[in-house]
CSV table of C-alpha atoms in Angstrom, one decimal:
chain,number,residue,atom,x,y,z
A,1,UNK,CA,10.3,-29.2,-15.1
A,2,UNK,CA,13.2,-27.5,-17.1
A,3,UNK,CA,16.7,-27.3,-15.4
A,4,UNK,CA,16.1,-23.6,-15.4
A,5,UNK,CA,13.5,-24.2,-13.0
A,6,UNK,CA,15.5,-26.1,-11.0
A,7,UNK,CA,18.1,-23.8,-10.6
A,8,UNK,CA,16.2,-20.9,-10.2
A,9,UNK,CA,15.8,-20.7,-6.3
A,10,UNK,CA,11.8,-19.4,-5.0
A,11,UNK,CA,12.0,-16.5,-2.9
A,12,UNK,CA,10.5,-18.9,0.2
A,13,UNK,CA,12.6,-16.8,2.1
A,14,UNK,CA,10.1,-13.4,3.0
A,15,UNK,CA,6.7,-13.1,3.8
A,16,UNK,CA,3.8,-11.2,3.0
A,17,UNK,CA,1.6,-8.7,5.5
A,18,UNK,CA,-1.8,-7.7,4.0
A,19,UNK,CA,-5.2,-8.4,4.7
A,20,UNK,CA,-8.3,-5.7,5.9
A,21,UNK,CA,-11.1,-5.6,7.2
A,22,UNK,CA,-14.1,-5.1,4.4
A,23,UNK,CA,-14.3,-1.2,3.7
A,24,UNK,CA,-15.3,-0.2,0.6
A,25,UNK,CA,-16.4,-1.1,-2.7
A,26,UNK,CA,-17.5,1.7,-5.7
A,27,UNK,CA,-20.8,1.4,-6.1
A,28,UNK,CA,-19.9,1.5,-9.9
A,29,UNK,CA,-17.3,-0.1,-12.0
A,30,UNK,CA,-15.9,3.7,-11.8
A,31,UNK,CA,-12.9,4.1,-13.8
A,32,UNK,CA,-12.6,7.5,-14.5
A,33,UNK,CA,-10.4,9.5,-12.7
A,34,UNK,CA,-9.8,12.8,-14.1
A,35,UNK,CA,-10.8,16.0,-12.3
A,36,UNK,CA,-13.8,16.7,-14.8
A,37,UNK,CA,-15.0,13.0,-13.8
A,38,UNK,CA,-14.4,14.1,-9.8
A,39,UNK,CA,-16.7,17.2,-10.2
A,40,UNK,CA,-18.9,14.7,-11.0
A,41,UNK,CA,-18.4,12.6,-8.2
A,42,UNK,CA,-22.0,12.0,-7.2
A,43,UNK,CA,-23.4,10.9,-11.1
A,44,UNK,CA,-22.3,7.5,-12.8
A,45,UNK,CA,-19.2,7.4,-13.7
A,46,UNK,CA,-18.3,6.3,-17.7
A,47,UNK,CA,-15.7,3.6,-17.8
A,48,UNK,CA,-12.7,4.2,-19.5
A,49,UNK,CA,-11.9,1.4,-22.3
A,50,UNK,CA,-9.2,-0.8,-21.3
A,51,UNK,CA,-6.5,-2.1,-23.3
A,52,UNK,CA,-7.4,-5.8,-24.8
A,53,UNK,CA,-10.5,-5.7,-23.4
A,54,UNK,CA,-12.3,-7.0,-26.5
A,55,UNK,CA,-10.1,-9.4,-26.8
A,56,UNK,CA,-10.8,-10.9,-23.3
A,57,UNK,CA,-12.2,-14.0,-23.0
A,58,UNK,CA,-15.6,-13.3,-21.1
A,59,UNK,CA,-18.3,-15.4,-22.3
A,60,UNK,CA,-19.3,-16.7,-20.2
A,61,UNK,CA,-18.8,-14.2,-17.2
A,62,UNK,CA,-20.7,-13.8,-13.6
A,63,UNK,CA,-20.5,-10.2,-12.8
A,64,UNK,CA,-20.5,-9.7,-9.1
A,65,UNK,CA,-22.6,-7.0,-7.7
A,66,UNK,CA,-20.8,-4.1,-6.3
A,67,UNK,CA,-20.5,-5.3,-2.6
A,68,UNK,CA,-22.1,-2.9,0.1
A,69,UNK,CA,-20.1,-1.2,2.7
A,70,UNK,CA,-18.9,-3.5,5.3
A,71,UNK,CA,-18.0,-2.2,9.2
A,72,UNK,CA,-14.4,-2.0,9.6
A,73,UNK,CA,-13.0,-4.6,12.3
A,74,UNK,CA,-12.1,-0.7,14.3
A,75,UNK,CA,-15.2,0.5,16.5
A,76,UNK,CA,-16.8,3.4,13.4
A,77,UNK,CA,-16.6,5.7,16.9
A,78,UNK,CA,-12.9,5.6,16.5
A,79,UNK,CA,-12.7,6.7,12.9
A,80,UNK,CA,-12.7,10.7,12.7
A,81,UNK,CA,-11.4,13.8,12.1
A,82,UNK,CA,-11.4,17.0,12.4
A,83,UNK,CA,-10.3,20.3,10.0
A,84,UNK,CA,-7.3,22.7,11.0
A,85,UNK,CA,-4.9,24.4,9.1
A,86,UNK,CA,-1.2,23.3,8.1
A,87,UNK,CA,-0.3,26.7,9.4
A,88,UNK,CA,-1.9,25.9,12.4
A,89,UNK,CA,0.3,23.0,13.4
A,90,UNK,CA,1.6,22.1,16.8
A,91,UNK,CA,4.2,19.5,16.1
A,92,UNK,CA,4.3,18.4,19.2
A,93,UNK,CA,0.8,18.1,19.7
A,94,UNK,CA,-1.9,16.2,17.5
A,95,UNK,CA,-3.0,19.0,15.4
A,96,UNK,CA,-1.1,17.8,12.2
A,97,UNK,CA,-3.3,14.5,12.3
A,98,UNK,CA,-6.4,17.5,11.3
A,99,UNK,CA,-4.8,19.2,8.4
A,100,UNK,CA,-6.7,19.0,5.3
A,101,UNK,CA,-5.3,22.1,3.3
A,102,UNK,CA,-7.3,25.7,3.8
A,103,UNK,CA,-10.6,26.6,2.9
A,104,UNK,CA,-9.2,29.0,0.3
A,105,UNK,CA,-7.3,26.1,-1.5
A,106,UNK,CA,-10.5,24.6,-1.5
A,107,UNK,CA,-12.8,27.1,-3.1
A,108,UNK,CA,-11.2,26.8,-6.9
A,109,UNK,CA,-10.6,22.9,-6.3
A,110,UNK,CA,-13.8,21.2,-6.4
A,111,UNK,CA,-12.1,18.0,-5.1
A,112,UNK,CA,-10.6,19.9,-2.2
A,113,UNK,CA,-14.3,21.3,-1.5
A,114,UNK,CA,-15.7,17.2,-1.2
A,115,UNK,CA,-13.0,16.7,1.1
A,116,UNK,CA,-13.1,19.5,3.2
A,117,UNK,CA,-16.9,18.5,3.5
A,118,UNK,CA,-16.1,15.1,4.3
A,119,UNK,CA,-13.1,15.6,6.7
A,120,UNK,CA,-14.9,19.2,8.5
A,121,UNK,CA,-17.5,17.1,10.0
A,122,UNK,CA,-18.2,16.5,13.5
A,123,UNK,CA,-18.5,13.1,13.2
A,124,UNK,CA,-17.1,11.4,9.7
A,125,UNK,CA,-18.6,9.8,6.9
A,126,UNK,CA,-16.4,6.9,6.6
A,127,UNK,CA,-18.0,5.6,3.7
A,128,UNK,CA,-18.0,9.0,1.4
A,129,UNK,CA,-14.8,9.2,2.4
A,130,UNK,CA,-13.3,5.7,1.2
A,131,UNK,CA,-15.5,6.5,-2.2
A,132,UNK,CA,-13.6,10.0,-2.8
A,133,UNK,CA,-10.3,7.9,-1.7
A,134,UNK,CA,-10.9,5.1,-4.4
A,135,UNK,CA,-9.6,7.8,-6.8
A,136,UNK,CA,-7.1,8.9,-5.3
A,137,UNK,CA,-6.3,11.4,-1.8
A,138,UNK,CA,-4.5,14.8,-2.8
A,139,UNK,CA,-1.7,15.4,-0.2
A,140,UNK,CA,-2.8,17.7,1.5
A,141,UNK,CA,-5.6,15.6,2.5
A,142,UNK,CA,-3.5,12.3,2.8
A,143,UNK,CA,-2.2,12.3,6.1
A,144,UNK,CA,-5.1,12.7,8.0
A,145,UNK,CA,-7.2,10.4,5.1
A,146,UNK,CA,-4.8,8.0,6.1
A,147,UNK,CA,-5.3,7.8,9.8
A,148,UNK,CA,-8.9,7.5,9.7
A,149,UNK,CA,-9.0,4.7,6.6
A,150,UNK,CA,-6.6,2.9,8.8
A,151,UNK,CA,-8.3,3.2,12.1
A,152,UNK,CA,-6.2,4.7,14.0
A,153,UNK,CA,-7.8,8.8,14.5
A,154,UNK,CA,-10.8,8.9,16.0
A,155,UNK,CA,-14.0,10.0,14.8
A,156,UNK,CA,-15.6,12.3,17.4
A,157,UNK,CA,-13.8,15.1,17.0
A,158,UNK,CA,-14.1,16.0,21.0
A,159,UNK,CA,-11.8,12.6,21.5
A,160,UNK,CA,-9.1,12.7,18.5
A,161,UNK,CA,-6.8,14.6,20.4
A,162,UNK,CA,-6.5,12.7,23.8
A,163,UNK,CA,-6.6,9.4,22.2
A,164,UNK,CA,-3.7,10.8,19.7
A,165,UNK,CA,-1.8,11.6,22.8
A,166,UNK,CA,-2.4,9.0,24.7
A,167,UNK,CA,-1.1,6.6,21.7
A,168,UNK,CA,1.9,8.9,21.1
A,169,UNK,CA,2.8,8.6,25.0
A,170,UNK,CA,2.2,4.9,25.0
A,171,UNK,CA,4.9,4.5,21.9
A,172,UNK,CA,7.3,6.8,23.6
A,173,UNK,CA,7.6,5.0,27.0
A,174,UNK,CA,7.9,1.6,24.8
A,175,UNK,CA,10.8,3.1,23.1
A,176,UNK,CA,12.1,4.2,26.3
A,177,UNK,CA,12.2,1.3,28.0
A,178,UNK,CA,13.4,-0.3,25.0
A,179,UNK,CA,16.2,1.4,24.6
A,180,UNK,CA,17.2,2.9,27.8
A,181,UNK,CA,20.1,0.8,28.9
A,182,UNK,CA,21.6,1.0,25.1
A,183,UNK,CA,22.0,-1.4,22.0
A,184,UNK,CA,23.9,-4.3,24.1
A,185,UNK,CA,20.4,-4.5,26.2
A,186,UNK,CA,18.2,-5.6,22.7
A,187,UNK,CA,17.8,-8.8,21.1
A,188,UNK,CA,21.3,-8.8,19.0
A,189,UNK,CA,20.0,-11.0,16.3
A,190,UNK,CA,16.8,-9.1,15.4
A,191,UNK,CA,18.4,-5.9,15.8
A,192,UNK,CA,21.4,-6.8,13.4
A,193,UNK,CA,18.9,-7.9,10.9
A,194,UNK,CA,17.0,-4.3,11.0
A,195,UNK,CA,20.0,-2.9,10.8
A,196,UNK,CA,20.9,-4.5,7.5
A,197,UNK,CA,17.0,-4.1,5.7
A,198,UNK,CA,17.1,-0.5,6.9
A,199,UNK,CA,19.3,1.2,4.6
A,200,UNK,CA,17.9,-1.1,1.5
A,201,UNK,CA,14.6,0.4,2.2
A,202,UNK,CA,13.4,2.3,-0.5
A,203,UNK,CA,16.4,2.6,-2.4
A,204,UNK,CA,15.2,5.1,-5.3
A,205,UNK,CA,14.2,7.4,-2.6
A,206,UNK,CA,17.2,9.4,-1.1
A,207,UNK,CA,14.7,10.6,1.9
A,208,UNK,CA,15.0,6.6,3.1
A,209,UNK,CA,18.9,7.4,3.2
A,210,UNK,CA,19.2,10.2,5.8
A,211,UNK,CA,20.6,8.5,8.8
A,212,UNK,CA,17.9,10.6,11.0
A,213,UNK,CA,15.1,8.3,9.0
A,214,UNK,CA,16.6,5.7,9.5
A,215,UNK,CA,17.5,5.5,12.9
A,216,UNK,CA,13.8,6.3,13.0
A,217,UNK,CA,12.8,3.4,11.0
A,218,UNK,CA,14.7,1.0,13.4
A,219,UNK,CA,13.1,2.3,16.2
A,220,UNK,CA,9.1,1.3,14.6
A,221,UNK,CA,10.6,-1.7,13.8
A,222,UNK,CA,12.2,-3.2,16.6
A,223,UNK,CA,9.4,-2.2,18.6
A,224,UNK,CA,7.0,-3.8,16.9
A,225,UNK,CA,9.0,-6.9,16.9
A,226,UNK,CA,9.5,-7.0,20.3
A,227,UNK,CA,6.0,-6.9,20.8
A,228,UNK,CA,4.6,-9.8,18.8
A,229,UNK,CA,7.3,-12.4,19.1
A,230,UNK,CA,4.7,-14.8,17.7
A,231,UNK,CA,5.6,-13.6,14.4
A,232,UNK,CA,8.8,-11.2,15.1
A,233,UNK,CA,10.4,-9.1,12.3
A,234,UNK,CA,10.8,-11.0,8.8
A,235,UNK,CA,12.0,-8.9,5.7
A,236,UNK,CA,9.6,-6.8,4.0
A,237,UNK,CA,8.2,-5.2,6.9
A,238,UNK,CA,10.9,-2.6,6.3
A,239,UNK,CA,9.2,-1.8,3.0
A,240,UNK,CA,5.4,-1.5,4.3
A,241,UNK,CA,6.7,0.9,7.0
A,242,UNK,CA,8.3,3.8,4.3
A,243,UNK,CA,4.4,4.8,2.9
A,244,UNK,CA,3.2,5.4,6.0
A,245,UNK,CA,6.5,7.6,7.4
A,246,UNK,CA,6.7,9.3,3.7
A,247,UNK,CA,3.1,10.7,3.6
A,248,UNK,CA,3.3,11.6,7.5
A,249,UNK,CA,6.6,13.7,6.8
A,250,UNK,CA,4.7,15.3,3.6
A,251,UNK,CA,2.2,16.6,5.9
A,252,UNK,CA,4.7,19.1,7.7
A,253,UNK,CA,7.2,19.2,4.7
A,254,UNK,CA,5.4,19.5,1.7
A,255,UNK,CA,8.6,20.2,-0.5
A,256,UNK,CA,9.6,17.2,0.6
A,257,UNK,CA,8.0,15.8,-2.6
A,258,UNK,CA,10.9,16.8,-4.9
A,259,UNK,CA,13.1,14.2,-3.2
A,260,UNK,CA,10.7,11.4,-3.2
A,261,UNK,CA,12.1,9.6,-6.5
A,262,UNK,CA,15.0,12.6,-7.0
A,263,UNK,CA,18.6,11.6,-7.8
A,264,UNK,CA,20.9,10.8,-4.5
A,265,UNK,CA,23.1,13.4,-5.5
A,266,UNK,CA,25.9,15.2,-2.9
A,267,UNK,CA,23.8,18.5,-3.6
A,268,UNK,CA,20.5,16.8,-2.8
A,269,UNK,CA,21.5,14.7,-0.1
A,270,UNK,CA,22.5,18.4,1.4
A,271,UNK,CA,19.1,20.2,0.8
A,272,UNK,CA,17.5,17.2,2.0
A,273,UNK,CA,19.6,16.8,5.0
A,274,UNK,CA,18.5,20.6,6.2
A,275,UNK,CA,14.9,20.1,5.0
A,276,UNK,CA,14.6,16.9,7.3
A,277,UNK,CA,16.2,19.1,10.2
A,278,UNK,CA,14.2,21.6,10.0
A,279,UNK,CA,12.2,19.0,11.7
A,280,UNK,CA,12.1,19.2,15.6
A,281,UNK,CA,12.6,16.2,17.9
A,282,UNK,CA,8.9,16.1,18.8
A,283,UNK,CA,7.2,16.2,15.0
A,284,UNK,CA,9.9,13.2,14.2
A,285,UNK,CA,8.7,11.4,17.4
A,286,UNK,CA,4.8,12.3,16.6
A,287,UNK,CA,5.3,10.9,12.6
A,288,UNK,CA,7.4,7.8,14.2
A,289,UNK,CA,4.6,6.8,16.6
A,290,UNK,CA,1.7,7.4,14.0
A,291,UNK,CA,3.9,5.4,11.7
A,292,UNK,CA,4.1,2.9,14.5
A,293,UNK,CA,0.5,2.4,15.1
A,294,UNK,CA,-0.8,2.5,11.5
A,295,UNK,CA,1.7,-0.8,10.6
A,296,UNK,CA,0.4,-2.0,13.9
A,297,UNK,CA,-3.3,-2.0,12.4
A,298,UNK,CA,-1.8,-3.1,9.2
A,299,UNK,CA,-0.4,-5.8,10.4
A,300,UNK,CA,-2.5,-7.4,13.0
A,301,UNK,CA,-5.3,-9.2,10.8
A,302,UNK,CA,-2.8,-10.8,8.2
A,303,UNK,CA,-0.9,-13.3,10.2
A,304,UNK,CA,-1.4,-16.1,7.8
A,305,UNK,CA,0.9,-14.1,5.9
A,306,UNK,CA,4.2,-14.5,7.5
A,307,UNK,CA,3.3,-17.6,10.0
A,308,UNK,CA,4.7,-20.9,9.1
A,309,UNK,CA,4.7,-21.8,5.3
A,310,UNK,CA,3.2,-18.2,4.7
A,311,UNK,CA,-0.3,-20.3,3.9
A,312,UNK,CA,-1.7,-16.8,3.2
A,313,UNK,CA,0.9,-16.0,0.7
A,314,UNK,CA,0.2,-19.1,-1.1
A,315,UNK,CA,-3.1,-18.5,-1.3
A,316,UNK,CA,-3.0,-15.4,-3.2
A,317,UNK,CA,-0.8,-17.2,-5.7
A,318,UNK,CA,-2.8,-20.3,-6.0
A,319,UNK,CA,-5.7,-17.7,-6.8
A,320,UNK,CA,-3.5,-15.9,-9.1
A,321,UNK,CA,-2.2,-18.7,-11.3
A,322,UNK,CA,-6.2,-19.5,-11.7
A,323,UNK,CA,-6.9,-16.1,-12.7
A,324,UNK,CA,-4.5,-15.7,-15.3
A,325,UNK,CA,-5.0,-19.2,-16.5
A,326,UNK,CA,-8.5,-17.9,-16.6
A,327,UNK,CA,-8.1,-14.6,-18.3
A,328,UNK,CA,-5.3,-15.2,-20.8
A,329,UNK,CA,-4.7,-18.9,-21.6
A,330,UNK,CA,-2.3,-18.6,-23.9
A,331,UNK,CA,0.0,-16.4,-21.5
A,332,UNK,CA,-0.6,-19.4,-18.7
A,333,UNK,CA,0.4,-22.3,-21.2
A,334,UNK,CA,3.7,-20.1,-22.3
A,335,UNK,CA,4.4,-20.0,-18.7
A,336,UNK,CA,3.8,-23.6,-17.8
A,337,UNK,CA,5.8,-24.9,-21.2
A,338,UNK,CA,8.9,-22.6,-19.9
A,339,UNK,CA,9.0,-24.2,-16.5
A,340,UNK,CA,7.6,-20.6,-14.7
A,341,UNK,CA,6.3,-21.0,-11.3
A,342,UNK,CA,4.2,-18.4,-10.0
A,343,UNK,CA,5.8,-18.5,-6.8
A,344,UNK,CA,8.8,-17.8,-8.3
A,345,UNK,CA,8.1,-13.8,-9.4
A,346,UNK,CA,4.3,-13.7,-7.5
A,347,UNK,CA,5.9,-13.9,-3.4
A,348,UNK,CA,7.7,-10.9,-3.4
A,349,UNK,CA,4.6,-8.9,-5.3
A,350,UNK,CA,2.1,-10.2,-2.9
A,351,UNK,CA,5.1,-10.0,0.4
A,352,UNK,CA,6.1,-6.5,-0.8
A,353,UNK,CA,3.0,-5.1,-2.5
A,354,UNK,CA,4.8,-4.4,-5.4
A,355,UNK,CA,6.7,-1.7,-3.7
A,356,UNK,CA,9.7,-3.3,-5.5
A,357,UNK,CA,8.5,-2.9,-8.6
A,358,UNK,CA,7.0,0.6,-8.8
A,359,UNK,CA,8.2,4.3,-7.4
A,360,UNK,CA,7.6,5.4,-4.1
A,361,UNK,CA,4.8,7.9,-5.8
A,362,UNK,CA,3.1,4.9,-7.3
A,363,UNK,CA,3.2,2.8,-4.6
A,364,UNK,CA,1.6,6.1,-2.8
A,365,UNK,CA,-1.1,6.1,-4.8
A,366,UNK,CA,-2.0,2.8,-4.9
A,367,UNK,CA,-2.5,2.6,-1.3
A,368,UNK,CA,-4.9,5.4,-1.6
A,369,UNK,CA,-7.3,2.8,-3.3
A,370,UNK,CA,-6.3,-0.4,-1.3
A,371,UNK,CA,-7.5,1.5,2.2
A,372,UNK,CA,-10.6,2.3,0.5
A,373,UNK,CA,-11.5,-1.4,-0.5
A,374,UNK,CA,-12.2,-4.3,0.8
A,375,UNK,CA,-9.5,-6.9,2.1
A,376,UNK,CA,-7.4,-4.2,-0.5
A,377,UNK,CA,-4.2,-5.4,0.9
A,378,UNK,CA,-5.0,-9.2,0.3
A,379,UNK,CA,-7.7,-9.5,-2.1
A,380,UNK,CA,-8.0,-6.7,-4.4
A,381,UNK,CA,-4.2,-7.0,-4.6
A,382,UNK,CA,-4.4,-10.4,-6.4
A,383,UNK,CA,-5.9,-8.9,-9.0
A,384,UNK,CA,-3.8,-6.1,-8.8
A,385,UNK,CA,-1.0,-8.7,-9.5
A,386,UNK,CA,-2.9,-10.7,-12.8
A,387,UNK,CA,-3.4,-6.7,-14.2
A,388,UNK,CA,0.1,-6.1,-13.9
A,389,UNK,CA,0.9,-9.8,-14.9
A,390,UNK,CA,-1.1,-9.7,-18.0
A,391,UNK,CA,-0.4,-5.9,-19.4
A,392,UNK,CA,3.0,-7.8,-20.2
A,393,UNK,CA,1.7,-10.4,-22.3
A,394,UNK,CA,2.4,-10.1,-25.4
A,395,UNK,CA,6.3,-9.2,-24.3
A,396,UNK,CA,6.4,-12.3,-21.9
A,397,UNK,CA,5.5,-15.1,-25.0
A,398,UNK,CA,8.1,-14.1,-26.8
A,399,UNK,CA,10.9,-15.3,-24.0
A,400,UNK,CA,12.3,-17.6,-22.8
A,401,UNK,CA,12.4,-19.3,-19.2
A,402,UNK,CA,15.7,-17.1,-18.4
A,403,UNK,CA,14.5,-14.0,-19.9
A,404,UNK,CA,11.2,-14.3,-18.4
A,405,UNK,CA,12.4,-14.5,-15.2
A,406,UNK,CA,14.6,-11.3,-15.5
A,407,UNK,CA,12.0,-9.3,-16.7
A,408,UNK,CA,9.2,-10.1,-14.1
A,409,UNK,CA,12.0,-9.2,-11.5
A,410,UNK,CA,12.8,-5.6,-13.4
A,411,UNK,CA,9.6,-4.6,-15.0
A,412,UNK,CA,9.8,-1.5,-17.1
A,413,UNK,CA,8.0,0.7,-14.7
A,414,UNK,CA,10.6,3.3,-13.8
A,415,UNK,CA,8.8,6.2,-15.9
A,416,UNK,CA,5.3,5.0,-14.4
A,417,UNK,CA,2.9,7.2,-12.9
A,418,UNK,CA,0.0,8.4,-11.4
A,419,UNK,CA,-2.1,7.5,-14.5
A,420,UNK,CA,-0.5,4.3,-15.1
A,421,UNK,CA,-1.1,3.1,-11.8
A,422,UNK,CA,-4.8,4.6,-12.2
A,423,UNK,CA,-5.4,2.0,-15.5
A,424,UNK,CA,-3.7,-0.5,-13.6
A,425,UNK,CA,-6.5,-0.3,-10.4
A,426,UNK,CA,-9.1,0.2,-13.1
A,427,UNK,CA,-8.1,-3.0,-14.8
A,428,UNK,CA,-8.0,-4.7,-11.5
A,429,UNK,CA,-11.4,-3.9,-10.3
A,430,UNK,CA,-13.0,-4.9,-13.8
A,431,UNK,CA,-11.3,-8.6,-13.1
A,432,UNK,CA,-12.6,-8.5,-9.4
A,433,UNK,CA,-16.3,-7.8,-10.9
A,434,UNK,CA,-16.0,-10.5,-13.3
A,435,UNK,CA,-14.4,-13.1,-11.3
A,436,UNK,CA,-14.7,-12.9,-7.5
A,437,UNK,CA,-16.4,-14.9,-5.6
A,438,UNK,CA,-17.1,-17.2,-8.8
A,439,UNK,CA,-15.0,-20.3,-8.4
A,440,UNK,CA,-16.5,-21.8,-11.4
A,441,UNK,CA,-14.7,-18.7,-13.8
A,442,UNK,CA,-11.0,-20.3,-12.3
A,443,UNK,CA,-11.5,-23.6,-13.9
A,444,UNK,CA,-9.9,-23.7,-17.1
A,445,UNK,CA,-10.8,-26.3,-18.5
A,446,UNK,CA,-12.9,-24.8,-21.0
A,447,UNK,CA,-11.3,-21.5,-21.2
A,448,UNK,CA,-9.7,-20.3,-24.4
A,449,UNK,CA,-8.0,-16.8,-22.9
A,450,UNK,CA,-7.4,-14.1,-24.6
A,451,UNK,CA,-5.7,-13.8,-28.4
């Protein structure tokens, strides 16, 4: 191993949070995403080409068969929503978990009209609603999209709104107790360390900035820690708790938007300021306890992740140094011959979802496909990491260890979006057709990449 190596310290220090319970899986290798495509919905989709794809080694591939819907690990009872208005919101009741945009936005939007189908019905279709989320959840649909792919609404619509409230009310007398008898009363190492991740939270977003957010963000976080001391509070949780909070606020502030990636200037710190306090005391305790509960479900099946040695973690890299190997040899030798560990880049894309490496907006839409797929957050992601690994290729064997190692950690991804991310997910699921669940396509041995 090259000195470089050596002195090139492995982020050993975070951990990783993402594994789901099997949701959904297109029943075609559907990459098509535009809105003629969506009207469409219900036909074939045609797949788009992908970039290198005849160059990819694939002769001798085992295509997986698109994998039925699995149950979720939540009860299917407790997956549901109902329609209301945005105008119709009571913020400090549960009506904004309902919204899905009016039935006159709707009528001209044919992707509006699928989801006002899917999310005005009694009882919800879970399963047509992860397939229209695979492509992506317009806003005003998100929020309450969101909730029920995460298990958290239920799905009769006579129960949503006292299990809402009764979730809401449970979160509040935590915090409370919590924090009744004031900072001195908490657990001063755990608190100090959230109060040092908080304010590097999203740092491209100046919405993450406003101390009201962030005494917010604190709150979820501390909380949750206090109540699984098994694992407690490890860096990077921080980061997973931002997409939730964002799209919740979006559903009451839906100019909220233009600050998402905006410039932290005086001027815009001051609009945003009075947008956010627009907001009332109950609508930021409602978003705050949704947030709360939607990391909790996040978080509860992935403790390999962040447990001792992270053995979860290093999984999804083993996996992912086989894949590439597989995929694009001559990428994986120019990596090996430069000293490059995986671990060295791959931990804090599989510990932070690659949150660090994209805009808030893409990370946004990103999640819209992970909730609709199986083990998304775990699985699907490692293959999310080899497409984002291997669009790079041809940059990355041209450099050196040292040079290598700076651009993994500062991709050029800051003009990215929705598209971009869309090829990306594309890309992914093509590799996850080819080569999951087929051990024998990791070996590689006999593989001669791509060119």
């Amino acid at each position: 191993m090259s000195s470089n190596t050596r002195n090139t310290a492995t982020l050993r220090s975070q951990s990783g949070f993402w594994r789901r319970a099997p949701a959904f899986t297109p029943t075609e290798v559907d990459f098509a995403f535009s809105n003629d495509m969506l009207d469409a919905f219900d036909e074939p989709a045609t797949p788009l080409p992908f970039k290198d794809q005849t160059d990819m080694d694939v002769s001798n591939p085992t295509t997986e068969p698109p994998q039925s819907i699995s149950p979720n690990t939540a009860d299917p009872k407790d997956l549901s929503t109902q329609p209301e208005h945005r105008e119709s919101i009571d913020p400090g009741g549960s009506a904004e978990v309902n919204s899905i945009g009016s039935p006159a936005s709707s009528e001209k939007d044919p992707l509006m009209q699928k989801y006002h189908a899917v999310l005005s019905a009694a009882n919800i279709d879970l399963e047509q609603l992860q397939k229209l989320s695979w492509k992506g959840i317009p806003a005003e649909c998100r929020g309450t999209s969101w909730r029920l792919l995460m298990g958290y609404l239920p799905l009769n619509a006579s129960r949503r709104e006292l299990t809402v409230q009764r979730k809401r009310k449970e979160y509040d007398d935590w915090v409370g107790q919590t924090f009744s008898r004031g900072e001195d009363s908490l657990d001063r190492t755990l608190w100090h360390q959230i109060r040092i991740d908080v304010p590097r939270t999203t740092p491209g977003s100046p919405i993450f900035q406003s101390q009201r957010i962030q005494r917010s963000l604190e709150r979820v976080l501390y909380c949750w820690a206090a109540r699984h001391p098994a694992s407690g509070y490890v860096q990077g949780i921080n980061d997973l708790l931002t997409p939730f909070y964002y799209v919740f606020i979006e559903q009451h502030l839906p100019q909220i938007s233009q600050y998402a990636s905006a410039t932290n200037t005086d001027s815009n710190a001051s609009a945003l300021e009075a947008l956010l306090g627009s907001l009332d005391d109950k609508t930021v305790s409602a978003i705050e306890a949704d947030s709360f509960w939607c990391l909790t479900k996040l978080l509860d099946g992935i403790q390999d992740n962040y447990t001792h040695a992270q053995p979860g973690i290093q999984r999804q890299i083993v996996k992912l140094k086989e894949l590439v190997a597989r995929i694009d040899g001559p990428l994986a030798a120019h990596l090996d011959s430069e000293g490059v560990e995986f671990i060295q880049f791959a931990f804090r894309w599989c510990n932070c979802l690659l949150m660090r490496e994209m805009n808030l907006a893409s990370t946004i839409r990103m999640w819209d496909t992970y909730l609709a797929e199986p083990n998304g957050f775990s699985d699907f992601h490692t293959y999310v990491c080899a497409a984002f690994l291997l669009k790079w290729s041809a940059e990355l064997r041209k450099l050196d260890f040292q040079k290598i190692m700076m651009f993994l950690q500062s991709p050029p991804t800051e003009s990215w979006g929705v598209k971009d991310v869309e090829l990306l997910l594309s890309e992914a699921y093509m590799y996850k057709c080819l080569y999951h669940n087929s051990p024998s396509h990791y070996s590689t041995g006999n593989s001669s990449g791509r060119r």
